[in-house]
Amino acid sequence: MKLAISVSGGGALGIGPLQFMRRLEEDLGATLAERGSAFAGTSTGSIVAAGLCTGLSAAELYDLYRENLADIFTKVSAARIVTNNYYRYDNSKLKKLLQKNFRYKMYEFKKPIFIPATFMNGESVEKVWDRGDGMSDQWFAVLSSCSAPTYFDTVSRNKDGKKEIYCDGGMWANDPIMVLESGLNKVKEFKGNYKILSFNTGMVRPNNAPKDKSIIGWGKYILEEWVARTGNSGYFEACANIGKENVFRAAPEVDDKYAMDDLSLVDEVSNIWDAYYDSVRKDVLKFVKSTSTK
């Protein structure tokens, strides 16, 4: 059985799964880049998935996050809130970081990878970047998946004389577990021959009804609460399709909401995932060791 790895979106909260992964790598004596045979990631998870697929270790990706989070979340002028193109953070430093680390074309990924984005001016809004996108840039695929509405601006490119506009894949597949499964169903050597290690970056927390039930309040509630929970149905479907014993979903339980752009919580989130790893260490090691790199 091969190991496929799925990582959901969650902004700066991505530091948590990376802490879990680097602990796992220490115990395995091997990197997840080596153990993993396929990868999927949305938004911040696309950075992790692309990093693993290019051969980076979880420890290297963890350091990459810690060293660059402040640059990634560079605030724009407060005056932008009254414009007709509002977003909180300038994506230029994130773009440079991705161009530096993912400078090749999609076809040059050595293993299957699936990166959801949202295509905003075509026949279908669902876009999944994979190796079939050939000469498309790896960095652009990741940047498009990371372009969360209200947090970052949309991104665009010109193709065949037409302008294409993209935003965050989390709009429809914040947890890409079913994108991963659907993609692998088209890869001959994976059919009936893989397990999924899935990371719920947003963690598991209580769902409370919104206090503000105005149209703005409901919109904020859906965007901030339920877009992040879309992986629940995907996890259920994956278990039904390939067997619950073939899916391990890493997701610590927390009582409070952790904002995806609150950098003051980075250490706390890392510690939560560290303690969570201790609680499931035996089970996750058994799960990963039951797979093969061949």
mmCIF file of C-alpha atoms in Angstrom, residues 9-257:
data_model
loop_
_atom_site.group_PDB
_atom_site.id
_atom_site.type_symbol
_atom_site.label_atom_id
_atom_site.label_comp_id
_atom_site.label_asym_id
_atom_site.label_seq_id
_atom_site.Cartn_x
_atom_site.Cartn_y
_atom_site.Cartn_z
ATOM 1 C CA GLY A 9 -5.861 25.129 4.411
ATOM 2 C CA GLY A 10 -5.499 27.326 7.475
ATOM 3 C CA GLY A 11 -2.986 30.124 6.939
ATOM 4 C CA ALA A 12 -0.406 30.462 9.697
ATOM 5 C CA LEU A 13 -2.002 27.452 11.419
ATOM 6 C CA GLY A 14 -0.027 25.333 8.941
ATOM 7 C CA ILE A 15 2.794 25.416 11.485
ATOM 8 C CA GLY A 16 0.831 22.839 13.510
ATOM 9 C CA PRO A 17 0.749 19.956 11.019
ATOM 10 C CA LEU A 18 4.404 20.651 10.225
ATOM 11 C CA GLN A 19 5.313 20.211 13.888
ATOM 12 C CA PHE A 20 3.406 16.907 13.872
ATOM 13 C CA MET A 21 5.134 15.869 10.631
ATOM 14 C CA ARG A 22 8.639 16.617 11.815
ATOM 15 C CA ARG A 23 8.057 14.583 14.979
ATOM 16 C CA LEU A 24 6.755 11.769 12.787
ATOM 17 C CA GLU A 25 9.800 11.975 10.533
ATOM 18 C CA GLU A 26 12.134 11.735 13.540
ATOM 19 C CA ASP A 27 10.411 8.536 14.678
ATOM 20 C CA LEU A 28 10.292 7.062 11.178
ATOM 21 C CA GLY A 29 13.930 7.821 10.455
ATOM 22 C CA ALA A 30 12.789 9.011 7.033
ATOM 23 C CA THR A 31 11.097 12.088 5.576
ATOM 24 C CA LEU A 32 7.497 12.180 4.434
ATOM 25 C CA ALA A 33 8.848 13.314 1.073
ATOM 26 C CA GLU A 34 10.462 9.875 0.875
ATOM 27 C CA ARG A 35 7.594 7.901 2.432
ATOM 28 C CA GLY A 36 4.827 9.692 0.560
ATOM 29 C CA SER A 37 3.863 8.597 -2.940
ATOM 30 C CA ALA A 38 1.292 11.319 -3.697
ATOM 31 C CA PHE A 39 0.292 14.668 -2.226
ATOM 32 C CA ALA A 40 -2.585 17.134 -2.144
ATOM 33 C CA GLY A 41 -2.848 20.507 -0.454
ATOM 34 C CA THR A 42 -5.118 23.529 -0.397
ATOM 35 C CA SER A 43 -4.065 27.078 0.470
ATOM 36 C CA THR A 44 -1.337 26.859 3.139
ATOM 37 C CA GLY A 45 -1.575 23.095 2.669
ATOM 38 C CA SER A 46 -0.521 23.531 -0.953
ATOM 39 C CA ILE A 47 2.799 24.971 0.245
ATOM 40 C CA VAL A 48 3.310 21.911 2.451
ATOM 41 C CA ALA A 49 2.237 19.448 -0.258
ATOM 42 C CA ALA A 50 4.394 21.078 -2.930
ATOM 43 C CA GLY A 51 7.336 21.225 -0.533
ATOM 44 C CA LEU A 52 7.080 17.534 0.299
ATOM 45 C CA CYS A 53 6.632 16.652 -3.370
ATOM 46 C CA THR A 54 9.834 18.514 -4.261
ATOM 47 C CA GLY A 55 11.766 16.606 -1.585
ATOM 48 C CA LEU A 56 11.803 19.038 1.355
ATOM 49 C CA SER A 57 11.562 17.540 4.826
ATOM 50 C CA ALA A 58 8.905 18.640 7.313
ATOM 51 C CA ALA A 59 11.686 20.144 9.440
ATOM 52 C CA GLU A 60 12.848 22.277 6.500
ATOM 53 C CA LEU A 61 9.279 23.377 5.784
ATOM 54 C CA TYR A 62 8.715 24.169 9.460
ATOM 55 C CA ASP A 63 11.737 26.473 9.447
ATOM 56 C CA LEU A 64 10.580 28.010 6.164
ATOM 57 C CA TYR A 65 7.262 28.904 7.798
ATOM 58 C CA ARG A 66 8.784 30.313 10.981
ATOM 59 C CA GLU A 67 11.253 32.461 9.097
ATOM 60 C CA ASN A 68 8.758 33.889 6.599
ATOM 61 C CA LEU A 69 5.345 34.172 8.271
ATOM 62 C CA ALA A 70 5.795 37.854 9.116
ATOM 63 C CA ASP A 71 6.665 38.594 5.483
ATOM 64 C CA ILE A 72 3.805 36.477 4.153
ATOM 65 C CA PHE A 73 1.302 38.408 6.282
ATOM 66 C CA THR A 74 2.437 41.922 5.367
ATOM 67 C CA LYS A 75 -0.490 44.265 6.041
ATOM 68 C CA VAL A 76 -1.674 46.722 3.425
ATOM 69 C CA SER A 77 -2.904 50.222 4.191
ATOM 70 C CA ALA A 78 -6.020 50.349 6.354
ATOM 71 C CA ALA A 79 -7.536 52.663 3.736
ATOM 72 C CA ARG A 80 -8.017 49.681 1.420
ATOM 73 C CA ILE A 81 -11.070 48.613 3.429
ATOM 74 C CA VAL A 82 -13.115 51.343 1.719
ATOM 75 C CA THR A 83 -12.012 50.421 -1.810
ATOM 76 C CA ASN A 84 -13.800 48.088 -4.214
ATOM 77 C CA ASN A 85 -10.871 45.629 -4.072
ATOM 78 C CA TYR A 86 -10.388 44.868 -0.384
ATOM 79 C CA TYR A 87 -7.777 42.501 1.014
ATOM 80 C CA ARG A 88 -5.686 42.605 4.194
ATOM 81 C CA TYR A 89 -2.256 41.431 3.108
ATOM 82 C CA ASP A 90 0.164 42.152 0.275
ATOM 83 C CA ASN A 91 0.999 38.901 -1.514
ATOM 84 C CA SER A 92 4.227 40.142 -3.165
ATOM 85 C CA LYS A 93 6.577 38.612 -0.580
ATOM 86 C CA LEU A 94 4.637 35.349 -0.617
ATOM 87 C CA LYS A 95 4.935 35.323 -4.414
ATOM 88 C CA LYS A 96 8.718 35.777 -4.240
ATOM 89 C CA LEU A 97 9.018 33.022 -1.629
ATOM 90 C CA LEU A 98 7.047 30.601 -3.807
ATOM 91 C CA GLN A 99 8.978 31.539 -6.949
ATOM 92 C CA LYS A 100 12.223 30.792 -5.123
ATOM 93 C CA ASN A 101 11.151 27.396 -3.780
ATOM 94 C CA PHE A 102 8.866 26.161 -6.595
ATOM 95 C CA ARG A 103 10.612 27.447 -9.695
ATOM 96 C CA TYR A 104 9.897 24.537 -12.046
ATOM 97 C CA LYS A 105 6.939 23.509 -14.189
ATOM 98 C CA MET A 106 4.044 21.330 -13.048
ATOM 99 C CA TYR A 107 5.143 18.362 -15.161
ATOM 100 C CA GLU A 108 8.478 18.345 -13.316
ATOM 101 C CA PHE A 109 6.926 17.159 -10.040
ATOM 102 C CA LYS A 110 8.249 13.613 -9.640
ATOM 103 C CA LYS A 111 5.133 12.307 -7.879
ATOM 104 C CA PRO A 112 1.391 12.907 -8.290
ATOM 105 C CA ILE A 113 0.234 16.170 -6.719
ATOM 106 C CA PHE A 114 -3.166 17.877 -6.659
ATOM 107 C CA ILE A 115 -3.628 21.557 -5.757
ATOM 108 C CA PRO A 116 -7.187 22.978 -5.698
ATOM 109 C CA ALA A 117 -7.817 26.570 -6.757
ATOM 110 C CA THR A 118 -10.916 28.503 -7.807
ATOM 111 C CA PHE A 119 -11.094 29.585 -11.447
ATOM 112 C CA MET A 120 -13.144 32.788 -11.594
ATOM 113 C CA ASN A 121 -13.822 33.354 -15.293
ATOM 114 C CA GLY A 122 -14.404 30.031 -16.960
ATOM 115 C CA GLU A 123 -17.033 27.364 -17.431
ATOM 116 C CA SER A 124 -16.214 25.689 -14.118
ATOM 117 C CA VAL A 125 -15.015 27.256 -10.871
ATOM 118 C CA GLU A 126 -13.266 24.087 -9.712
ATOM 119 C CA LYS A 127 -9.633 23.974 -10.789
ATOM 120 C CA VAL A 128 -7.151 21.299 -9.720
ATOM 121 C CA TRP A 129 -3.529 21.848 -10.691
ATOM 122 C CA ASP A 130 -1.656 18.618 -11.314
ATOM 123 C CA ARG A 131 1.196 17.313 -13.437
ATOM 124 C CA GLY A 132 -1.119 17.347 -16.426
ATOM 125 C CA ASP A 133 -0.875 21.148 -16.405
ATOM 126 C CA GLY A 134 2.510 20.693 -18.018
ATOM 127 C CA MET A 135 4.257 24.005 -18.600
ATOM 128 C CA SER A 136 2.291 25.904 -15.950
ATOM 129 C CA ASP A 137 4.465 27.239 -13.143
ATOM 130 C CA GLN A 138 4.495 25.396 -9.842
ATOM 131 C CA TRP A 139 4.653 28.662 -7.904
ATOM 132 C CA PHE A 140 1.579 30.043 -9.678
ATOM 133 C CA ALA A 141 -0.469 26.961 -8.860
ATOM 134 C CA VAL A 142 0.445 27.275 -5.172
ATOM 135 C CA LEU A 143 -0.083 31.057 -5.076
ATOM 136 C CA SER A 144 -3.525 30.723 -6.651
ATOM 137 C CA SER A 145 -4.513 28.151 -4.039
ATOM 138 C CA CYS A 146 -3.306 30.485 -1.265
ATOM 139 C CA SER A 147 -5.273 33.552 -2.411
ATOM 140 C CA ALA A 148 -7.956 33.493 0.280
ATOM 141 C CA PRO A 149 -10.691 36.139 -0.247
ATOM 142 C CA THR A 150 -10.412 39.171 2.074
ATOM 143 C CA TYR A 151 -6.930 38.008 3.110
ATOM 144 C CA PHE A 152 -5.096 38.205 -0.239
ATOM 145 C CA ASP A 153 -5.862 39.611 -3.664
ATOM 146 C CA THR A 154 -6.799 37.325 -6.536
ATOM 147 C CA VAL A 155 -4.030 36.292 -8.942
ATOM 148 C CA SER A 156 -4.101 36.261 -12.705
ATOM 149 C CA ARG A 157 -2.144 35.153 -15.748
ATOM 150 C CA ASN A 158 -2.510 35.511 -19.503
ATOM 151 C CA LYS A 159 -2.933 32.278 -21.427
ATOM 152 C CA ASP A 160 -3.573 32.060 -25.145
ATOM 153 C CA GLY A 161 -4.384 35.759 -25.207
ATOM 154 C CA LYS A 162 -6.949 35.545 -22.408
ATOM 155 C CA LYS A 163 -6.698 36.702 -18.809
ATOM 156 C CA GLU A 164 -7.357 33.977 -16.227
ATOM 157 C CA ILE A 165 -8.240 34.956 -12.651
ATOM 158 C CA TYR A 166 -7.916 32.623 -9.657
ATOM 159 C CA CYS A 167 -8.532 32.660 -5.910
ATOM 160 C CA ASP A 168 -8.214 30.236 -2.983
ATOM 161 C CA GLY A 169 -9.000 26.560 -3.494
ATOM 162 C CA GLY A 170 -10.521 26.615 -0.010
ATOM 163 C CA MET A 171 -13.660 28.109 -1.514
ATOM 164 C CA TRP A 172 -14.701 24.602 -2.553
ATOM 165 C CA ALA A 173 -12.049 22.152 -1.279
ATOM 166 C CA ASN A 174 -10.412 23.546 1.854
ATOM 167 C CA ASP A 175 -9.663 19.954 2.827
ATOM 168 C CA PRO A 176 -8.493 18.288 -0.406
ATOM 169 C CA ILE A 177 -8.864 14.670 0.709
ATOM 170 C CA MET A 178 -11.482 13.892 -1.959
ATOM 171 C CA VAL A 179 -9.527 15.796 -4.593
ATOM 172 C CA LEU A 180 -6.629 13.501 -3.733
ATOM 173 C CA GLU A 181 -8.754 10.372 -3.921
ATOM 174 C CA SER A 182 -10.384 11.413 -7.193
ATOM 175 C CA GLY A 183 -7.013 12.193 -8.724
ATOM 176 C CA LEU A 184 -5.455 8.906 -7.655
ATOM 177 C CA ASN A 185 -8.361 6.955 -9.120
ATOM 178 C CA LYS A 186 -6.970 7.986 -12.512
ATOM 179 C CA VAL A 187 -3.447 6.778 -11.728
ATOM 180 C CA LYS A 188 -3.179 3.068 -12.541
ATOM 181 C CA GLU A 189 -0.649 2.058 -9.878
ATOM 182 C CA PHE A 190 -2.725 3.632 -7.091
ATOM 183 C CA LYS A 191 -6.077 1.984 -7.738
ATOM 184 C CA GLY A 192 -6.960 0.041 -4.589
ATOM 185 C CA ASN A 193 -3.380 0.409 -3.406
ATOM 186 C CA TYR A 194 -3.073 3.426 -1.113
ATOM 187 C CA LYS A 195 -3.795 4.864 2.306
ATOM 188 C CA ILE A 196 -4.399 8.544 3.099
ATOM 189 C CA LEU A 197 -2.776 10.488 5.920
ATOM 190 C CA SER A 198 -4.945 13.611 6.165
ATOM 191 C CA PHE A 199 -4.122 16.767 8.141
ATOM 192 C CA ASN A 200 -6.974 19.023 9.288
ATOM 193 C CA THR A 201 -4.998 22.238 9.738
ATOM 194 C CA GLY A 202 -7.931 24.141 11.268
ATOM 195 C CA MET A 203 -8.251 21.497 14.015
ATOM 196 C CA VAL A 204 -11.536 20.282 15.541
ATOM 197 C CA ARG A 205 -13.498 22.812 17.551
ATOM 198 C CA PRO A 206 -17.103 23.350 18.733
ATOM 199 C CA ASN A 207 -19.610 24.864 16.348
ATOM 200 C CA ASN A 208 -21.652 27.709 17.834
ATOM 201 C CA ALA A 209 -24.529 29.509 16.157
ATOM 202 C CA PRO A 210 -23.714 33.061 15.022
ATOM 203 C CA LYS A 211 -24.740 35.885 17.338
ATOM 204 C CA ASP A 212 -25.064 38.251 14.390
ATOM 205 C CA LYS A 213 -27.693 36.847 12.029
ATOM 206 C CA SER A 214 -27.725 39.763 9.622
ATOM 207 C CA ILE A 215 -26.750 39.092 6.012
ATOM 208 C CA ILE A 216 -23.226 40.292 6.825
ATOM 209 C CA GLY A 217 -23.105 38.190 9.999
ATOM 210 C CA TRP A 218 -24.228 35.047 8.175
ATOM 211 C CA GLY A 219 -21.720 35.687 5.382
ATOM 212 C CA LYS A 220 -18.873 36.058 7.886
ATOM 213 C CA TYR A 221 -20.023 32.934 9.734
ATOM 214 C CA ILE A 222 -20.140 30.821 6.572
ATOM 215 C CA LEU A 223 -16.774 32.064 5.318
ATOM 216 C CA GLU A 224 -14.889 31.763 8.602
ATOM 217 C CA GLU A 225 -16.638 28.720 10.076
ATOM 218 C CA TRP A 226 -18.052 26.458 7.396
ATOM 219 C CA VAL A 227 -15.628 26.879 4.522
ATOM 220 C CA ALA A 228 -13.019 25.484 6.914
ATOM 221 C CA ARG A 229 -15.268 22.513 7.769
ATOM 222 C CA THR A 230 -15.774 21.259 4.224
ATOM 223 C CA GLY A 231 -13.343 18.435 4.906
ATOM 224 C CA ASN A 232 -15.816 16.680 7.194
ATOM 225 C CA SER A 233 -17.837 15.330 4.270
ATOM 226 C CA GLY A 234 -14.649 14.506 2.359
ATOM 227 C CA TYR A 235 -13.320 12.466 5.253
ATOM 228 C CA PHE A 236 -16.614 10.573 5.483
ATOM 229 C CA GLU A 237 -16.553 9.820 1.738
ATOM 230 C CA ALA A 238 -12.918 8.734 1.780
ATOM 231 C CA CYS A 239 -13.604 6.294 4.622
ATOM 232 C CA ALA A 240 -16.616 4.926 2.759
ATOM 233 C CA ASN A 241 -14.690 4.568 -0.499
ATOM 234 C CA ILE A 242 -11.372 3.060 0.577
ATOM 235 C CA GLY A 243 -12.169 1.870 4.110
ATOM 236 C CA LYS A 244 -11.861 3.667 7.433
ATOM 237 C CA GLU A 245 -8.781 1.604 8.248
ATOM 238 C CA ASN A 246 -7.058 3.190 5.247
ATOM 239 C CA VAL A 247 -7.593 6.805 6.349
ATOM 240 C CA PHE A 248 -5.848 8.493 9.276
ATOM 241 C CA ARG A 249 -7.071 12.020 9.938
ATOM 242 C CA ALA A 250 -4.765 14.073 12.138
ATOM 243 C CA ALA A 251 -6.819 16.735 13.916
ATOM 244 C CA PRO A 252 -6.364 17.824 17.548
ATOM 245 C CA GLU A 253 -9.439 19.011 19.433
ATOM 246 C CA VAL A 254 -9.444 22.587 20.730
ATOM 247 C CA ASP A 255 -12.012 24.686 22.590
ATOM 248 C CA ASP A 256 -11.372 28.023 20.940
ATOM 249 C CA LYS A 257 -11.114 29.389 17.417
#
